[in-house]
Each structure stands twice: as C-alpha cells, then as structure tokens.
Short mmCIF file of C-alpha atoms in Angstrom, two decimals:
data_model
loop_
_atom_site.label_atom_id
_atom_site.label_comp_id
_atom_site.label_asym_id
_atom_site.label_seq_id
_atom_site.Cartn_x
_atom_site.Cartn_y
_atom_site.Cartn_z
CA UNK H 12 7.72 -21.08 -16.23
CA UNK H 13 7.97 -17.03 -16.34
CA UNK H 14 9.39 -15.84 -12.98
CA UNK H 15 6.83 -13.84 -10.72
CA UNK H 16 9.41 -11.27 -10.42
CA UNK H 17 9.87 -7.59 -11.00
CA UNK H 18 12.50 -6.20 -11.03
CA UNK H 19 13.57 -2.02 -10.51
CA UNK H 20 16.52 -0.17 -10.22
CA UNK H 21 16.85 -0.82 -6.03
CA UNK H 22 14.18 -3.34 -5.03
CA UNK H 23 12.71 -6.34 -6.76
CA UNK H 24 8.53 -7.18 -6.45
CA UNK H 25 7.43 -10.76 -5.72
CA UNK H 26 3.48 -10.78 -7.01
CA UNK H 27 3.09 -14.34 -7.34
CA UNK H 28 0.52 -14.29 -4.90
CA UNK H 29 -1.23 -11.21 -5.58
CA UNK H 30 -4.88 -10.58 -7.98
CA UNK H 31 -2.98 -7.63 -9.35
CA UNK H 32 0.43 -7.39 -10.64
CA UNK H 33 2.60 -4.38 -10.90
CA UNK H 34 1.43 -2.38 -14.01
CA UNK H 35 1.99 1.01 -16.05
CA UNK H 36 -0.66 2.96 -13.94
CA UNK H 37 1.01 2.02 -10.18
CA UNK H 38 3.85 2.58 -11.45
CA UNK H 39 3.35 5.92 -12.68
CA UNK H 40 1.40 6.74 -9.85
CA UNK H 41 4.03 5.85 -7.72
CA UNK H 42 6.70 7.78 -9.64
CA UNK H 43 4.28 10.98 -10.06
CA UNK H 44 5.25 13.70 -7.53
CA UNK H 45 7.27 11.24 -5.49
CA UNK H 46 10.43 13.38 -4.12
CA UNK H 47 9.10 15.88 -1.37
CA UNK H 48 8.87 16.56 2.51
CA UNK H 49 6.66 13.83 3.31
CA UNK H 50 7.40 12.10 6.75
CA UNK H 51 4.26 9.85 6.68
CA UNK H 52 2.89 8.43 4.38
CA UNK H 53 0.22 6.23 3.84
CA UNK H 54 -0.27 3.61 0.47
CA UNK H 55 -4.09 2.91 0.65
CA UNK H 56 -4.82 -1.28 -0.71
CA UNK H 57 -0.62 -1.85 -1.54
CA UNK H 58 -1.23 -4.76 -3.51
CA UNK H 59 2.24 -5.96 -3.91
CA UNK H 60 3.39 -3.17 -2.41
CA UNK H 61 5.34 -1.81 -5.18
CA UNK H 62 4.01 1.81 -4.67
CA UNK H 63 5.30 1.99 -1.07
CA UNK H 64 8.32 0.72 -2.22
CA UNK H 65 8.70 3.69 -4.87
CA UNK H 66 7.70 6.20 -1.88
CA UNK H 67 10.54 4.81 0.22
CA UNK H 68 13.60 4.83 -2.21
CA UNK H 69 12.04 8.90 -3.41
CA UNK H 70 11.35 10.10 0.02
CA UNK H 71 14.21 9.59 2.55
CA UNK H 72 13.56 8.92 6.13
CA UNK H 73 9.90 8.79 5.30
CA UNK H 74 7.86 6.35 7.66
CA UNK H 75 5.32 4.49 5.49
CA UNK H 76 2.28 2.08 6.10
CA UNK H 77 0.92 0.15 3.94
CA UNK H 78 -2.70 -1.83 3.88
CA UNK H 79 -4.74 -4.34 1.91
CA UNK H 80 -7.43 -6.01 2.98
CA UNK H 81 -6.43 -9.44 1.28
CA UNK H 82 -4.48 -11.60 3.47
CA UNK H 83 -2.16 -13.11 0.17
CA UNK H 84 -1.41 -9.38 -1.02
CA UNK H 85 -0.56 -8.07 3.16
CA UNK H 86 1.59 -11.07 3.49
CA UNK H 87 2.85 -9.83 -0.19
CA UNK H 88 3.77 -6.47 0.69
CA UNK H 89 5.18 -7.73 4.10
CA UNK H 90 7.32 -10.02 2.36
CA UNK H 91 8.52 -7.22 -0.18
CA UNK H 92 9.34 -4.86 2.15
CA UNK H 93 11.30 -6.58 4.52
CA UNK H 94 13.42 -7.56 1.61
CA UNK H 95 14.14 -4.59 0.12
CA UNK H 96 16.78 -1.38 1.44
CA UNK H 97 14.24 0.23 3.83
CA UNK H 98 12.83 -2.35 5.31
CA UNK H 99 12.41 -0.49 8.81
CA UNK H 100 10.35 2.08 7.23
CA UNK H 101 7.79 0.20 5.74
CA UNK H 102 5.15 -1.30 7.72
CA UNK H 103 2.28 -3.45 6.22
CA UNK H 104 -0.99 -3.95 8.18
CA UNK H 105 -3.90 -6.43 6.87
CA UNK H 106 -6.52 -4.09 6.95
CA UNK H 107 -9.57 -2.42 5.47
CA UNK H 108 -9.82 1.63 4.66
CA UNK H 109 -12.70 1.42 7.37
CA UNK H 110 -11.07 -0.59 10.17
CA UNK H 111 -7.87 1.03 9.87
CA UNK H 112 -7.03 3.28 13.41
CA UNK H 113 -3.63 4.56 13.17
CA UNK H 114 -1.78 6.97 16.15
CA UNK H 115 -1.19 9.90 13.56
CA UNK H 116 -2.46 11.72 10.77
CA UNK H 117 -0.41 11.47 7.49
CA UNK H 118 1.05 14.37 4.92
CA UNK H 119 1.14 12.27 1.75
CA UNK H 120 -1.69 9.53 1.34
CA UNK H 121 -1.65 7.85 -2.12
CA UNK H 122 -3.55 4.59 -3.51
CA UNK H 123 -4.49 3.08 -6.76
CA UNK H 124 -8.14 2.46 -6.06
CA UNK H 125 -10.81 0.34 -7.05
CA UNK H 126 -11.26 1.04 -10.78
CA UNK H 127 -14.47 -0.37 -11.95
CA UNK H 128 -18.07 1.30 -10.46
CA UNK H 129 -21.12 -1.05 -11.68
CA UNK H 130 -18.95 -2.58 -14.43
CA UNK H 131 -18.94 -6.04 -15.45
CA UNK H 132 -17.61 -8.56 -12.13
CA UNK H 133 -15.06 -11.48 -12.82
CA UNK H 134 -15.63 -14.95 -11.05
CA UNK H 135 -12.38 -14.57 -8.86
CA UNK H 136 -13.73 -12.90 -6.03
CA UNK H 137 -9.56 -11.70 -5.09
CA UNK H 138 -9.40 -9.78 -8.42
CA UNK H 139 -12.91 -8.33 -7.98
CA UNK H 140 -11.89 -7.06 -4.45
CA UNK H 141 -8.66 -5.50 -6.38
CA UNK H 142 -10.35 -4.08 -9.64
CA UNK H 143 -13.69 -3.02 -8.67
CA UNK H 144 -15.53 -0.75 -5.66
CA UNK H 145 -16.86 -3.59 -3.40
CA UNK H 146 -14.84 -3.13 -0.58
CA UNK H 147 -13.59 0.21 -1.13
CA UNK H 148 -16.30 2.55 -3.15
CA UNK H 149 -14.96 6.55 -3.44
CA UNK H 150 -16.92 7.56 -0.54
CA UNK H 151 -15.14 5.45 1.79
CA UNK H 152 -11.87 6.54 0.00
CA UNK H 153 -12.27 9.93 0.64
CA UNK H 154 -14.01 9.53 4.07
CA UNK H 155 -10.51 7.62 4.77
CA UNK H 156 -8.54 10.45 3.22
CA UNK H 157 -10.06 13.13 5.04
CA UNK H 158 -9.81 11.35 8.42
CA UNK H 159 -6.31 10.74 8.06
CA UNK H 160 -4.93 13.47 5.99
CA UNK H 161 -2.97 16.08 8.02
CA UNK H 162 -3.88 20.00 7.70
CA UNK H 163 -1.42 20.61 4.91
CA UNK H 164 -1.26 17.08 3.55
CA UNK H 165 -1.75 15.47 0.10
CA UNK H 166 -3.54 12.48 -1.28
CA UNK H 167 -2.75 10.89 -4.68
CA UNK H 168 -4.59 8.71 -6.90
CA UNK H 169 -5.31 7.64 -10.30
CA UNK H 170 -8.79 7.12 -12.09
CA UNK H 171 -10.23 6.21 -15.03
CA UNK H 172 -11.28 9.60 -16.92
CA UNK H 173 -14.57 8.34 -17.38
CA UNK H 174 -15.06 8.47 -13.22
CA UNK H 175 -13.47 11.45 -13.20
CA UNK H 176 -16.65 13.04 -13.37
CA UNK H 177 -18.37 11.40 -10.14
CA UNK H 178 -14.96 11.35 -7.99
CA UNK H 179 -14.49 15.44 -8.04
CA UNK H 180 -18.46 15.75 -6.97
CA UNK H 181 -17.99 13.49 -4.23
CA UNK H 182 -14.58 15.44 -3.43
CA UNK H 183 -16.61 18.71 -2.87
CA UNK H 184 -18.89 17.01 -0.99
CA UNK H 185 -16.32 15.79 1.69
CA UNK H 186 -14.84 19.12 1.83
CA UNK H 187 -11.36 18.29 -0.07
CA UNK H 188 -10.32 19.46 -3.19
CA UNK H 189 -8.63 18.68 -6.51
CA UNK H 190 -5.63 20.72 -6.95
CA UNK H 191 -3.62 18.78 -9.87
CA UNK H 192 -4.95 16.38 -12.73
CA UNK H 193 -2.43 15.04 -14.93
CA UNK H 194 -3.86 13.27 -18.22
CA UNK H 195 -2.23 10.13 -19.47
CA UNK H 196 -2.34 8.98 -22.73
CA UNK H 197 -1.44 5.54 -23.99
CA UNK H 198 -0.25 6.32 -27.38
CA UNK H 199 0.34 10.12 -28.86
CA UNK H 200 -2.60 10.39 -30.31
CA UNK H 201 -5.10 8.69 -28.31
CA UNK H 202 -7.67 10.22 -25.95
CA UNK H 203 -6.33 9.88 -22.36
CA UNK H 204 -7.55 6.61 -20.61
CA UNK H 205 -6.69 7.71 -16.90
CA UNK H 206 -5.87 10.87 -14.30
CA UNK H 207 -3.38 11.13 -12.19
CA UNK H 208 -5.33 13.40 -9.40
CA UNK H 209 -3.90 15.25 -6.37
CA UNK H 210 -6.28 16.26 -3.55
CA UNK H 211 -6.29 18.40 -0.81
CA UNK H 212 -8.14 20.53 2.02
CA UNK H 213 -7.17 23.69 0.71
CA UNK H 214 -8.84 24.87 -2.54
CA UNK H 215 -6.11 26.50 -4.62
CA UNK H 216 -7.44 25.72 -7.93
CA UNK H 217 -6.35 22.88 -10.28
CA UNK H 218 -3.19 22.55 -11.81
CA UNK H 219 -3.14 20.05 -15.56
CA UNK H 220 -1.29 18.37 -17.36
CA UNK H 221 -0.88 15.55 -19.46
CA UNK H 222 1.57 12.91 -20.26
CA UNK H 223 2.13 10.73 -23.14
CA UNK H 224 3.63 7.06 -22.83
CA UNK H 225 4.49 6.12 -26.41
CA UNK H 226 5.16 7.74 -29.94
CA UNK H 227 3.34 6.37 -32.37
CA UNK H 228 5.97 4.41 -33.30
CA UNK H 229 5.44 2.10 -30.04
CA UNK H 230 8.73 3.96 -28.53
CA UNK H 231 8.72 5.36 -24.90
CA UNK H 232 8.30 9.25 -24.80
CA UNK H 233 11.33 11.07 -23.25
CA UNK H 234 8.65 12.93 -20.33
CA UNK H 235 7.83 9.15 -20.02
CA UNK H 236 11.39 7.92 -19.35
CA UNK H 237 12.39 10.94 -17.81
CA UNK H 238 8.99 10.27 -14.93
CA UNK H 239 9.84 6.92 -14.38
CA UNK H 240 13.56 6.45 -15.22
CA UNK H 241 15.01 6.30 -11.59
CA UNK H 242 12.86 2.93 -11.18
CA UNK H 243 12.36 1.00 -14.13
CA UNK H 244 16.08 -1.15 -15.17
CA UNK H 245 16.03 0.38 -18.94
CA UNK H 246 15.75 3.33 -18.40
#
C-alpha cells in the first residue's frame, strides 16, 4: 500500500485524510513570493496544510493561521503542524471564510481556492467542497480578503486562466487590485493552464510573468527548480 506521505526538504505532509492531496499548483503557490516581511499571515481552506507549512520554513518568526472548513482536513493541518519545526507558529482553526473572526488584520493572505465555477460536480461531497465554489465562491473570497487584509498587505492565489477573466472584475468591484499575474505553463509549449495572482488595495499596475514547468523533453525547467528547490527533496 503507497504511503500517504509527502515528504520536503524540512517537514513531511500526512494527506491520508484529506479530498485533496498536495499537488504542483499548492506547491508553487506556496513557493511563489514566499521570503518577505510578513508577520501574519493567513492560508485561506489549508487542506493539508502544506502551504502554511511552506510560509513558515520561508518567513521566519511569521505567526500563521490556517482554516478549512472540513473537519478531516482541520484535524489534517493540526496534525501537520504540530509535527513539523514551527509548530508554535502555526495555528489551525475549523472554520469557514465567512465565520472566521480573528483579533488582527493580516499582511500576507494566500489560498488555493475553489477551482471549478458551474463545472461538472463529483459524487463525494468532501472533494466537491475542495475543488469547486460551493462553500467558498470569489465573492466571498475577496469579501474575506478585503476584511482581513491590512493597509499595505498582500493576498495570493492561483486560478485557472479561463476564470481569470471573472475574478479581476469582481476584484475591481471590491475595491482591491491585481498587481502581479504570473502564467504557468505545463509543458514549453503549451498555452498556460493557471495564474499565479497577487492582489492588493493599492492600484500600482500589474506586474507578468510566466513560468514554465517542463522542457519538452518531460525534464524540470531550471526557473522551475530554481522556484521550488528549497522544498521539494530532488531538487
């Protein structure tokens, strides 16, 4: 039986219990910007909680929550956290976006959201929750972000290109702003499948980029390796 473990550089993910595993896009996400200044920060539906985890080894003396609104992926997170090197950093709450009331306002939010807007549903109800907008659509996202996003702060995410479109009008409309898009592409070659996106109050124009995972060859790009390298074990 395959082990339900993951295993990086300086902390190991249990997911056995979790709808979805760690993957290429949290993991990028998660690796994408992470050194800086932040001293709170907040990962919006952990999962697994491999993303906080990333945010704690790159960002020193941080203070980071974590929430999911399944019980099996809180308990998840909780469990990952207090094993790994910064366990009294992290703290995991089992909550919704909506419910959640914290005592501060944050300076780096980031979340791999809800992919899937009026796309076809699975019968597991946990992975539906995980892949698709039912309990989290973008408004509530970035009524969230906006409520709990410091003056100067910064909120990452990644989306499908194709909801690109609909994301950045519902930005405007709250007021907040894309500032940074990075494109990432599968294979050199191929269109890019999703955006890394950075948000924020102020509107200082937008920043792109792209990134490539693979050569054709099915080999690892070195801007690849180079992104993710102080994480993943072969690099």
């Amino acid at each position: 039986m395959p082990s339900s473990v993951f295993r990086f550089k300086k902390f190991e993910v249990e997911q056995g219990r979790c709808a979805m595993k760690v993957n290429t896009d949290g993991v990028l996400l998660g690796a994408w910007k992470n050194k800086g200044d932040a001293t709170h920060i907040l990962d919006i539906g952990t999962g697994t909680g491999v993303i906080a985890l990333m945010m704690a080894q790159g960002n020193e003396g941080a203070q980071i929550d974590a929430i999911d609104i399944d019980e099996e992926a809180w308990r998840q997170a909780k469990e990952n956290f207090g094993h790994s090197p910064w366990a009294e950093r992290l703290t995991a709450f089992h909550s919704s976006l909506q419910n959640f009331l914290p005592n501060r306002k944050y300076d780096l939010i980031i979340s791999n959201p809800p992919y899937f807007v009026n796309d076809f549903k699975s019968h597991r109800h946990q992975r539906n929750v995980a892949r698709h907008g039912i309990e989290l659509d973008y408004d509530d996202l970035l009524i969230g972000i906006k409520h709990l996003l410091s003056e100067e702060g910064k909120a990452l995410l990644i989306l499908p290109v194709a909801n690109f479109p609909l994301f950045r009008e519902k930005t405007t409309l709250r007021g907040l702003f894309v500032t940074t898009t990075t494109e990432v592409v599968a294979v050199k070659g191929m269109d890019p499948y999703v955006l890394m996106i950075q948000v924020e109050r102020i509107n200082s124009g937008t920043e792109k980029s792209t990134i490539t995972i693979k050569k054709e060859d099915n080999t690892f790009t070195e801007a690849y390796k180079q992104l993710t390298r102080d994480f993943y074990l072969n690099f």
